[in-house]
PDB file of C-alpha atoms in Angstrom:
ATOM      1  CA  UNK A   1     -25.132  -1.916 -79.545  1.00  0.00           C
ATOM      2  CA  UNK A   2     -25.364   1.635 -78.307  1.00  0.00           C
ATOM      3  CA  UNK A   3     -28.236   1.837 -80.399  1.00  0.00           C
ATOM      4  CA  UNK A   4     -30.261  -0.677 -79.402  1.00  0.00           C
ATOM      5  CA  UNK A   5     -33.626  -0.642 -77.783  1.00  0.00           C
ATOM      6  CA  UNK A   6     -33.539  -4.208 -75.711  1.00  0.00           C
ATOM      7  CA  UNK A   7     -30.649  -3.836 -73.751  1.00  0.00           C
ATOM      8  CA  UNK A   8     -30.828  -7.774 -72.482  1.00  0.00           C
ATOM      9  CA  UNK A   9     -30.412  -9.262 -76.232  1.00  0.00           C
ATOM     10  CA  UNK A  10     -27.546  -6.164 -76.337  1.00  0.00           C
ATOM     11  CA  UNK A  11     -25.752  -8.186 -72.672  1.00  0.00           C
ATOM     12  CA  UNK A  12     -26.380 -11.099 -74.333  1.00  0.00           C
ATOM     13  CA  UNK A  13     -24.351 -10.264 -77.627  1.00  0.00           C
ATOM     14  CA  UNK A  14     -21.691  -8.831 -76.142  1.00  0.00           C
ATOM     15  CA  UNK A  15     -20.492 -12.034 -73.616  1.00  0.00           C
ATOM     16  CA  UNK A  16     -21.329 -13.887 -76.846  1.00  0.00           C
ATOM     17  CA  UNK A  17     -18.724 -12.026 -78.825  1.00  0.00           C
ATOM     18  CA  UNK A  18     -16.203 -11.699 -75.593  1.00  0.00           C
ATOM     19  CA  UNK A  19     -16.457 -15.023 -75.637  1.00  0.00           C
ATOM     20  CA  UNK A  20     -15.873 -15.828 -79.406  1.00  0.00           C
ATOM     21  CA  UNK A  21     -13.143 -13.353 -79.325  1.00  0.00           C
ATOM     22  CA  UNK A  22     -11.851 -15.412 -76.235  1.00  0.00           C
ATOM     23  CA  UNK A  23     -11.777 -18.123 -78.306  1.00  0.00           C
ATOM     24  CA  UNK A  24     -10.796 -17.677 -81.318  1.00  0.00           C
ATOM     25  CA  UNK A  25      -8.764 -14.155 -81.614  1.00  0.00           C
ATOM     26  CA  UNK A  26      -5.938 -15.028 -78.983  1.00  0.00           C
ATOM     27  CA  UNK A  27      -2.929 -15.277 -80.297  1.00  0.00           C
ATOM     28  CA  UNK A  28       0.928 -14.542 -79.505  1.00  0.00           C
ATOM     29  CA  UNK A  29       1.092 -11.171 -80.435  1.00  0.00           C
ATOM     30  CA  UNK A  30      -2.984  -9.966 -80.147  1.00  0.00           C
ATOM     31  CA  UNK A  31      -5.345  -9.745 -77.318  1.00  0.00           C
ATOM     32  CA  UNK A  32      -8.899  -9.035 -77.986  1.00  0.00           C
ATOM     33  CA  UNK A  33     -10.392  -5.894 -76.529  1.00  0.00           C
ATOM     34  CA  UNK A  34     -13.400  -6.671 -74.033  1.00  0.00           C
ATOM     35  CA  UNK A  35     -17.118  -5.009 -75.055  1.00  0.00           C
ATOM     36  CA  UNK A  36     -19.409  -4.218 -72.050  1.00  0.00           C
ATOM     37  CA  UNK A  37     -23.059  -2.365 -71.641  1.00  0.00           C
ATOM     38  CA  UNK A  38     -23.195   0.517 -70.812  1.00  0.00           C
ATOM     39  CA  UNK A  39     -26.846  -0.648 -69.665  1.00  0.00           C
ATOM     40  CA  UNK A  40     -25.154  -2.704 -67.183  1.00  0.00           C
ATOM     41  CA  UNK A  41     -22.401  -1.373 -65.518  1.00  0.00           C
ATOM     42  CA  UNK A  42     -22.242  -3.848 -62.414  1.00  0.00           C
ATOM     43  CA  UNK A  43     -22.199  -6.940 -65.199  1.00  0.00           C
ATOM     44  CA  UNK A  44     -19.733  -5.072 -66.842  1.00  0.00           C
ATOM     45  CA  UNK A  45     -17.244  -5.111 -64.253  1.00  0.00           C
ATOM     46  CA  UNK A  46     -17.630  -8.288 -63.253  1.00  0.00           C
ATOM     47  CA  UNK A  47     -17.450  -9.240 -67.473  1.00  0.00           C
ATOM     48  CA  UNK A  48     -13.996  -7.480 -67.043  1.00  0.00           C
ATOM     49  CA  UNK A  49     -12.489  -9.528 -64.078  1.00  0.00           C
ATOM     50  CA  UNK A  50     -13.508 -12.603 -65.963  1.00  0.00           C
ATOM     51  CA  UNK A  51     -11.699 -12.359 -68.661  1.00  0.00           C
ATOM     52  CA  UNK A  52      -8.571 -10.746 -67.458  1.00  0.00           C
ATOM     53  CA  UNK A  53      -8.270 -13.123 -64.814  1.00  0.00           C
ATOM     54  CA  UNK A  54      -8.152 -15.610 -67.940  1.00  0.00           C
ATOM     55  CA  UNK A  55      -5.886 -13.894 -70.225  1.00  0.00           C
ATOM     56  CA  UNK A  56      -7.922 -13.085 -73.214  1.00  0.00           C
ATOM     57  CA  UNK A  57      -8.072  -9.670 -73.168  1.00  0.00           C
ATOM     58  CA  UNK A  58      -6.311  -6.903 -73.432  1.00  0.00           C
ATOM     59  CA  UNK A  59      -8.230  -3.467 -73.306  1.00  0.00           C
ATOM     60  CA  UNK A  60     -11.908  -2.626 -72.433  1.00  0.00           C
ATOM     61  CA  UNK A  61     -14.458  -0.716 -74.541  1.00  0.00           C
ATOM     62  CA  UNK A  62     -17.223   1.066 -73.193  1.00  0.00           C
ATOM     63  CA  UNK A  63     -19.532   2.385 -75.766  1.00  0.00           C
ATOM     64  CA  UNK A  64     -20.737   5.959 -76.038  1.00  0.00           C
ATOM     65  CA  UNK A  65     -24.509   7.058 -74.699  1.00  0.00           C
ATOM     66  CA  UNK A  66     -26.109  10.089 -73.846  1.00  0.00           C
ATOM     67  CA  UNK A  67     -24.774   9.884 -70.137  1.00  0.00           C
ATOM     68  CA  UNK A  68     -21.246  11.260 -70.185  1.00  0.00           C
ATOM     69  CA  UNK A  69     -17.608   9.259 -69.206  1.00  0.00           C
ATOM     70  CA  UNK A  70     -17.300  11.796 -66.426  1.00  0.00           C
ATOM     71  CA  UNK A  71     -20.535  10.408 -64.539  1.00  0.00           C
ATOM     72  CA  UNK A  72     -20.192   8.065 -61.402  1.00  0.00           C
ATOM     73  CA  UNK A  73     -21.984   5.665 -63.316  1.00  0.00           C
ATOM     74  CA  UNK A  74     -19.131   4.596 -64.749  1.00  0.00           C
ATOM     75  CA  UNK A  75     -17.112   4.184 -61.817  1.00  0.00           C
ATOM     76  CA  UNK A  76     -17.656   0.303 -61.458  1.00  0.00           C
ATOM     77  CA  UNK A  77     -15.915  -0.073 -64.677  1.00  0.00           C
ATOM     78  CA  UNK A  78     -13.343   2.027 -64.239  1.00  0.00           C
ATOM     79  CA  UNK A  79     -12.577   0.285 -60.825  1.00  0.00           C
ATOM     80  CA  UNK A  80     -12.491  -2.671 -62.883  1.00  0.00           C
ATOM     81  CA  UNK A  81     -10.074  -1.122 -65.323  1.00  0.00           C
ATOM     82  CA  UNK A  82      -7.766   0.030 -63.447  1.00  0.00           C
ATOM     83  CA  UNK A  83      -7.997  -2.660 -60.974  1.00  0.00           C
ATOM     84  CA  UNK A  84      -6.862  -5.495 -63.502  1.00  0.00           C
ATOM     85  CA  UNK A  85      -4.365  -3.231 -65.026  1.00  0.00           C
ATOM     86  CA  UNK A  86      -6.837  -2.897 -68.757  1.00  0.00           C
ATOM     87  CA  UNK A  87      -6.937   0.320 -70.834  1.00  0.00           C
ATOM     88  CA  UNK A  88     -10.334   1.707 -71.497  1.00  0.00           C
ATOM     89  CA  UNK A  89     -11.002   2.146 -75.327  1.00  0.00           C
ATOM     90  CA  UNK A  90     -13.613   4.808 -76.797  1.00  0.00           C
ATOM     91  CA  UNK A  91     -14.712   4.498 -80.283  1.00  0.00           C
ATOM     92  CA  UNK A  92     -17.243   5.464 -82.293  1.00  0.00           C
ATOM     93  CA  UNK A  93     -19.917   2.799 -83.415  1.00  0.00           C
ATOM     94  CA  UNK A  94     -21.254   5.037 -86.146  1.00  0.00           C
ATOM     95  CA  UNK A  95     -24.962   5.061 -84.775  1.00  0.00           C
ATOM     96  CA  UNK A  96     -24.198   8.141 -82.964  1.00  0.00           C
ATOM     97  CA  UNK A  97     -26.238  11.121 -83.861  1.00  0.00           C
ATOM     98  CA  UNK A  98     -28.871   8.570 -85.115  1.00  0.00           C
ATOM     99  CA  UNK A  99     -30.660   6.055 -82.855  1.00  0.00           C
ATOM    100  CA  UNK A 100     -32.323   7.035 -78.957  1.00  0.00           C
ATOM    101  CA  UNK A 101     -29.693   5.489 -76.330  1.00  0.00           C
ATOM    102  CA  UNK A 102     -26.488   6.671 -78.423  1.00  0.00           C
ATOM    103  CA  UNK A 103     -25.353  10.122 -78.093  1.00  0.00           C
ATOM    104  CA  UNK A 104     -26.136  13.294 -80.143  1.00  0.00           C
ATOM    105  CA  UNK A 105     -23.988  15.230 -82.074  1.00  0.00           C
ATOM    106  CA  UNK A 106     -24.243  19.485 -82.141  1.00  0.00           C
ATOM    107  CA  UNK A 107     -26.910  21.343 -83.039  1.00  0.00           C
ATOM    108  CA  UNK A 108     -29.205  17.931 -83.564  1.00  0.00           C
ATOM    109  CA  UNK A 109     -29.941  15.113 -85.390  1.00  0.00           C
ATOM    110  CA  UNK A 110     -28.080  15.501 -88.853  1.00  0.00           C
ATOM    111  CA  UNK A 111     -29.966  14.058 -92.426  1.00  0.00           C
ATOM    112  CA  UNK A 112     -26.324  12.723 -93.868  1.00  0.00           C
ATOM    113  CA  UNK A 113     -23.485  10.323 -92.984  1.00  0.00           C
ATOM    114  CA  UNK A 114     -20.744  13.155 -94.094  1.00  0.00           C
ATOM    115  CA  UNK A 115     -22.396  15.563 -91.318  1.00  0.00           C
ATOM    116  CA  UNK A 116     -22.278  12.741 -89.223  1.00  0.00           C
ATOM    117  CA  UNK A 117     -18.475  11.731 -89.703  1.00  0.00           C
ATOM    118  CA  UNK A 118     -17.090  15.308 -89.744  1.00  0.00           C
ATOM    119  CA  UNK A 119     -18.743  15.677 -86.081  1.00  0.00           C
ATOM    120  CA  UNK A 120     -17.783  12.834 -84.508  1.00  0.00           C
ATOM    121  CA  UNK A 121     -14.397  14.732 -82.764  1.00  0.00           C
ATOM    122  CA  UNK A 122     -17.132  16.465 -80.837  1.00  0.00           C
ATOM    123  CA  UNK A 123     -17.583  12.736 -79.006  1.00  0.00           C
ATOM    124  CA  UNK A 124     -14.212  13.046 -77.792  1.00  0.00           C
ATOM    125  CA  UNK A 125     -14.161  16.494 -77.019  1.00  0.00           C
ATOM    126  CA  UNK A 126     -17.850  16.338 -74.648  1.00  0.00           C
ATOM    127  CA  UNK A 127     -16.413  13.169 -72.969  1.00  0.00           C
ATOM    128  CA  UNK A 128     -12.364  14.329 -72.122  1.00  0.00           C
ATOM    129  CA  UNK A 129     -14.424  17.842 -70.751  1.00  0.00           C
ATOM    130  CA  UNK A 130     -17.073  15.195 -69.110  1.00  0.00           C
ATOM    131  CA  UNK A 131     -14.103  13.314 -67.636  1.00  0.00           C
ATOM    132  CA  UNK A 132     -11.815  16.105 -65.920  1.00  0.00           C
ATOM    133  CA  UNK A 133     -14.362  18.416 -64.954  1.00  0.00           C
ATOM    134  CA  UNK A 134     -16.131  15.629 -63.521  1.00  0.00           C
ATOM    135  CA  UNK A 135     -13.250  14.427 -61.149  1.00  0.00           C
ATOM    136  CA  UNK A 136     -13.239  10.781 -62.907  1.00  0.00           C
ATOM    137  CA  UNK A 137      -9.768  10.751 -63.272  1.00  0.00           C
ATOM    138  CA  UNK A 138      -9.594  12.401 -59.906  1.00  0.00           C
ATOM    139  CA  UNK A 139     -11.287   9.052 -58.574  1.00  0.00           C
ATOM    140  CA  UNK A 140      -9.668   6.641 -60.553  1.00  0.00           C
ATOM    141  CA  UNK A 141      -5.837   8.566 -61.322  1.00  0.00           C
ATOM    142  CA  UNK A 142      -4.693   5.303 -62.855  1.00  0.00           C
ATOM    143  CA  UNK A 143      -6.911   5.240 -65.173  1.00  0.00           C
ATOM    144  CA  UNK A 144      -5.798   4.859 -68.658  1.00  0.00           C
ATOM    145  CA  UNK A 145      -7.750   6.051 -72.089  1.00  0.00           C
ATOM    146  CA  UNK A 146      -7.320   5.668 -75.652  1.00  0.00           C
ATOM    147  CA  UNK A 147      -9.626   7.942 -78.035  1.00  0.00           C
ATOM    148  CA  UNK A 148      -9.177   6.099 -81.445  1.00  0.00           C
ATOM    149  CA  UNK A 149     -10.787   6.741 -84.840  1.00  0.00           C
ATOM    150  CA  UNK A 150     -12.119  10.255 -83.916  1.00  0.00           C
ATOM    151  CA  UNK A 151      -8.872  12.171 -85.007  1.00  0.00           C
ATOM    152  CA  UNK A 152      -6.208  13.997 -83.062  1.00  0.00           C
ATOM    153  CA  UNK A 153      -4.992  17.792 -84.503  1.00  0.00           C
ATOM    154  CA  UNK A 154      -8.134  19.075 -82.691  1.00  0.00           C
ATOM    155  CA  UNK A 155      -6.455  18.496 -79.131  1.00  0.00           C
ATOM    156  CA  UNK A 156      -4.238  21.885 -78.660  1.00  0.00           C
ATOM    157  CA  UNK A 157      -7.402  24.001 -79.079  1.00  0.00           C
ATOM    158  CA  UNK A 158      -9.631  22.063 -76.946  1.00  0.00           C
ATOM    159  CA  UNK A 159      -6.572  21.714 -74.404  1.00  0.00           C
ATOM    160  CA  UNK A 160      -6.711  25.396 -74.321  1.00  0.00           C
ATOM    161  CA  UNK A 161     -10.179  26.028 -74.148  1.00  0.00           C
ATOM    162  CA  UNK A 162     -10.472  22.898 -71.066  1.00  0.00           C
ATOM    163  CA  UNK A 163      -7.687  25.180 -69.243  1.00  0.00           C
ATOM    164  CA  UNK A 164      -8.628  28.678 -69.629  1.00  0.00           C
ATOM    165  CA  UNK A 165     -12.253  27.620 -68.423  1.00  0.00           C
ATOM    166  CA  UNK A 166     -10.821  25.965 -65.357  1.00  0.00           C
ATOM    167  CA  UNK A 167      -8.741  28.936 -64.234  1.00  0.00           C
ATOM    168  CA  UNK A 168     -11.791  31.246 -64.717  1.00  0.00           C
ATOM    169  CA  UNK A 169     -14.251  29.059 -63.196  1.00  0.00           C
ATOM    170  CA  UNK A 170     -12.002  26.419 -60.817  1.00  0.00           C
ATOM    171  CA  UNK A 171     -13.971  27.527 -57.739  1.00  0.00           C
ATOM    172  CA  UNK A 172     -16.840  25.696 -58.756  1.00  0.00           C
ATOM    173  CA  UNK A 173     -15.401  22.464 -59.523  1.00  0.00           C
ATOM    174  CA  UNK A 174     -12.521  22.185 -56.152  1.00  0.00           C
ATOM    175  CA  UNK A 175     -11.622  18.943 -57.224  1.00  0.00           C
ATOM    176  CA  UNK A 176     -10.064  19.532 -60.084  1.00  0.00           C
ATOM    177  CA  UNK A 177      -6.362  20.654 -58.314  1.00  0.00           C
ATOM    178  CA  UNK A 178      -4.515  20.703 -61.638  1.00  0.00           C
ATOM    179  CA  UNK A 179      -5.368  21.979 -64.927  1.00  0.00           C
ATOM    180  CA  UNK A 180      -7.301  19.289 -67.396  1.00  0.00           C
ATOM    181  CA  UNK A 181      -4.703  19.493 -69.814  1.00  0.00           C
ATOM    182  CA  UNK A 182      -2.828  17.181 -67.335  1.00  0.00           C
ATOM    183  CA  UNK A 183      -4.970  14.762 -67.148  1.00  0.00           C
ATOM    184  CA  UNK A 184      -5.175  14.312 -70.507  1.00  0.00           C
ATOM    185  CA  UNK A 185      -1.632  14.265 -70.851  1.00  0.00           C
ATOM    186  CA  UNK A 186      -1.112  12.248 -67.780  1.00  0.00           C
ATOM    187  CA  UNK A 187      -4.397   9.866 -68.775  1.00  0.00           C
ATOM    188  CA  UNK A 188      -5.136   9.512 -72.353  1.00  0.00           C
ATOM    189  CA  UNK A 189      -3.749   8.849 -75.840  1.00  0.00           C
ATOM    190  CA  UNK A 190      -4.912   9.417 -79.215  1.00  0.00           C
ATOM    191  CA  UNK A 191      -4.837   7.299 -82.134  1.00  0.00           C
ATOM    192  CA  UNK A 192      -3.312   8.470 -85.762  1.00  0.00           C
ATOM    193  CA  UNK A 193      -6.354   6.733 -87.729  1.00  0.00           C
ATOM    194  CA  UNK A 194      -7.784   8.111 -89.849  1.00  0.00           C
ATOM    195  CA  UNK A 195      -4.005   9.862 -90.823  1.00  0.00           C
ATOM    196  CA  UNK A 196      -5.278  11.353 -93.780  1.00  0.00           C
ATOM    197  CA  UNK A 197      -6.904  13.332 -91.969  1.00  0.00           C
ATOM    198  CA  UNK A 198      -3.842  14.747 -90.660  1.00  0.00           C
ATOM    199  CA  UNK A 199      -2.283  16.080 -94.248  1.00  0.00           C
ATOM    200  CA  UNK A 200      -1.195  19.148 -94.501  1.00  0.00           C
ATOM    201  CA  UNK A 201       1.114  19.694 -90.902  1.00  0.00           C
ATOM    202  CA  UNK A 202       1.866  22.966 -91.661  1.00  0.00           C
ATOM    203  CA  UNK A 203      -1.728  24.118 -90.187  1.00  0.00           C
ATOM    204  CA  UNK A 204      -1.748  22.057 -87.118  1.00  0.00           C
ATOM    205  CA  UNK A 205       1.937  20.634 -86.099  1.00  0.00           C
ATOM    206  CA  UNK A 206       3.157  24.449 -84.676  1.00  0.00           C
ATOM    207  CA  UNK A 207       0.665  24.134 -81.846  1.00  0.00           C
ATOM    208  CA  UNK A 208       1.461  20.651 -80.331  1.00  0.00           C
ATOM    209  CA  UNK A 209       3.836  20.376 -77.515  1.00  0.00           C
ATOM    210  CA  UNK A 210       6.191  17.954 -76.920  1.00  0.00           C
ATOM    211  CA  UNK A 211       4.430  16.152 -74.001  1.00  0.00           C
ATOM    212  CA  UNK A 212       0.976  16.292 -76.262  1.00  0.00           C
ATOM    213  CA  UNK A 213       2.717  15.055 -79.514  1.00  0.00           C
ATOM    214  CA  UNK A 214       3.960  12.129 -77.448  1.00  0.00           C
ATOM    215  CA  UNK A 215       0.018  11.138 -76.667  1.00  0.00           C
ATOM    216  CA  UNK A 216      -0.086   9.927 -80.207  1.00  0.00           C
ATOM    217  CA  UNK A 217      -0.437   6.444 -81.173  1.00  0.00           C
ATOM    218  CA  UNK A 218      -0.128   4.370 -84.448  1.00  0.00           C
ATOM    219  CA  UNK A 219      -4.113   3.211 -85.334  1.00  0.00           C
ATOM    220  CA  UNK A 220      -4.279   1.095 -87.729  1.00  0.00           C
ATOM    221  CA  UNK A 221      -8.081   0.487 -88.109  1.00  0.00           C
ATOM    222  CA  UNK A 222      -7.780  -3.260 -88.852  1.00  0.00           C
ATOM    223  CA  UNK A 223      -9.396  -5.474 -89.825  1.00  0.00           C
ATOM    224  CA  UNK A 224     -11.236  -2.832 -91.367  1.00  0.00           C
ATOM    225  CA  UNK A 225      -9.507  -0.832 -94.464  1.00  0.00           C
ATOM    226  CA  UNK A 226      -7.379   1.909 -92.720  1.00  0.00           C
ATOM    227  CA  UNK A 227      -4.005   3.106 -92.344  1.00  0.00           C
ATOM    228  CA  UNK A 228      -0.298   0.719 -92.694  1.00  0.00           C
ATOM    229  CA  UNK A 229       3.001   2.795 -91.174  1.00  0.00           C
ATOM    230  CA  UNK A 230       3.579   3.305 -94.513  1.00  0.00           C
ATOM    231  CA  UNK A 231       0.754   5.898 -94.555  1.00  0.00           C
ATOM    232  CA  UNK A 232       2.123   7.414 -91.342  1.00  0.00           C
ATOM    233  CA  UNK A 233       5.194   8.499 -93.107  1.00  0.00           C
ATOM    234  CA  UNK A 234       3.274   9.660 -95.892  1.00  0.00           C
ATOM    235  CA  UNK A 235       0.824  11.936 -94.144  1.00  0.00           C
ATOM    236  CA  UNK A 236       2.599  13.028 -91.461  1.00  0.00           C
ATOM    237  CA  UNK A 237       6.850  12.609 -92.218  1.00  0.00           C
ATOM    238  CA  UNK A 238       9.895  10.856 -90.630  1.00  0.00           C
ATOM    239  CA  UNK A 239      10.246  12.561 -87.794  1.00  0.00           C
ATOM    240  CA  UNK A 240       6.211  11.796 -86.371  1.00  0.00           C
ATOM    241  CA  UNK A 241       6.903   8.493 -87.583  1.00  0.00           C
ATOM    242  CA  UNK A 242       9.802   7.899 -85.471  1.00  0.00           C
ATOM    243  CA  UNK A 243       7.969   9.291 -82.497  1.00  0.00           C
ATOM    244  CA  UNK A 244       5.093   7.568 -82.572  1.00  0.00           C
ATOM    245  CA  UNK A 245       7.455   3.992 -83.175  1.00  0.00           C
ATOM    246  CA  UNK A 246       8.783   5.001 -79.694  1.00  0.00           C
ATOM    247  CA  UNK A 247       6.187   6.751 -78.079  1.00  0.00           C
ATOM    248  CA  UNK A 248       3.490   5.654 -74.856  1.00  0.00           C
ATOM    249  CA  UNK A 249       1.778   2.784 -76.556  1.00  0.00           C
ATOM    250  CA  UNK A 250       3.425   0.442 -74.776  1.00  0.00           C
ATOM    251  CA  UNK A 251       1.907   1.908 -71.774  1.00  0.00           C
ATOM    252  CA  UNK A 252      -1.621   0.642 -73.382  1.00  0.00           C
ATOM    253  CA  UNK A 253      -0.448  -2.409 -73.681  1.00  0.00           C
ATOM    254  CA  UNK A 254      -1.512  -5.676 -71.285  1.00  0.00           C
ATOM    255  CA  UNK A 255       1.485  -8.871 -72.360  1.00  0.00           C
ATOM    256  CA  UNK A 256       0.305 -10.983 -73.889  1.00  0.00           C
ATOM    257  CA  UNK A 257       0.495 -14.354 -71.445  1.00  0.00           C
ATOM    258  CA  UNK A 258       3.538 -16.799 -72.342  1.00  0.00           C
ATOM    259  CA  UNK A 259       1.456 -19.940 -72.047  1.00  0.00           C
ATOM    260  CA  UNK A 260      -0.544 -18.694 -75.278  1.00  0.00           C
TER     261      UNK A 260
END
């Protein structure tokens, strides 16, 4: 719905599907994730109380536009996050790079789906530089973020870029106290799907850290076709297997109330 020109019927959809998802997709081990407007952040928050305050949801996602995560825009619905304990989730819609209202990708608008796809990292990348420089996670510091479906073997470069930028430049943004790379690895995690994109570890593994390898999360991309643990081990061996079984996902994670 980031795409869409009449942001009302967009509102409208969204507490439809909440609401269906409410419903119907509660169960004992799943809580559905909670889709607000980004037209609307004031009805957003408000959508957010609602339905943690009844139990049937379990994350937030706030779909990308051409107005960055860093912006105080967002702020009501990061208050809202934070205060009802709800991770925010940022994923691709696949209109991106396509319709007015979602964002661009580089250089322009691209004629093919494959130039689409292969760019889509570059969401992530604008919005975790958006959202340190920008002192979000300065205002909200309990503020929790998963990036899912856009990758993950990009983050030591950009991590290195986000820092040495800072240290050149940190007198014009005084807010930012710490270097970004600790916000991200204080703030956000990072999804394994699509894994096979992740083949081949001997080009990318050498540069993670411990801290930053422990940012990683299983993704499974269901219901859609994705990725089973199976393909974890496959891609990426035993030993990110076992650390991702054990690693902060269970810091996304809202429980699931008993009475359900």
């Amino acid at each position: 719905m980031n795409g869409w020109a009449d942001q009302v019927a967009a509102r409208v959809f969204l507490e439809a599907i909440n609401s269906y998802g409410a419903e119907h997709w509660v169960s004992p081990t799943a809580l559905p994730v909670t889709v607000v407007s980004p037209a609307d952040p004031a009805w957003s928050a408000q959508e957010i109380r609602r339905r943690a305050a009844a139990n049937t949801t379990g994350a937030v996602s706030l779909p990308l536009t051409t107005t960055m995560l860093g912006s105080q825009v967002w702020d009501p619905i990061f208050e809202a996050c934070v205060e009802t304990d709800l991770p925010l989730v940022v994923h691709f819609s696949g209109v991106e790079g396509r319709y007015a209202g979602a964002p661009a990708l580089a250089g322009g608008v691209h004629s093919n789906a494959l130039s689409r796809l292969t760019l889509m990292p570059h969401l992530a990348e604008s919005n975790i530089a958006s959202l340190t420089y920008e002192g979000a996670l300065v205002r909200f510091p309990e503020l929790r973020i998963i990036f899912t479906g856009f990758g993950f073997t990009w983050l030591p470069s950009l991590l290195w870029r986000l820092d040495r930028e800072w240290r050149t430049f940190r007198h014009d943004i005084p807010w930012v106290t710490e270097p970004p790379s600790e916000q991200v690895l204080n703030n956000m995690w990072f999804s394994t799907w699509p894994v096979g994109e992740a083949a081949d570890t001997d080009e990318w593994e050498s540069a993670f850290t411990e801290r930053l390898r422990d940012r990683v999360v299983y993704g499974s991309h269901s219901p859609h076709e994705g990725d089973t643990p199976a393909d974890i081990e496959t891609h990426l061996g035993a030993e990110w297997t076992n650390r991702i079984v054990r690693s902060g996902a269970a810091a996304l994670a809202r429980p699931v109330p008993l009475e359900v």
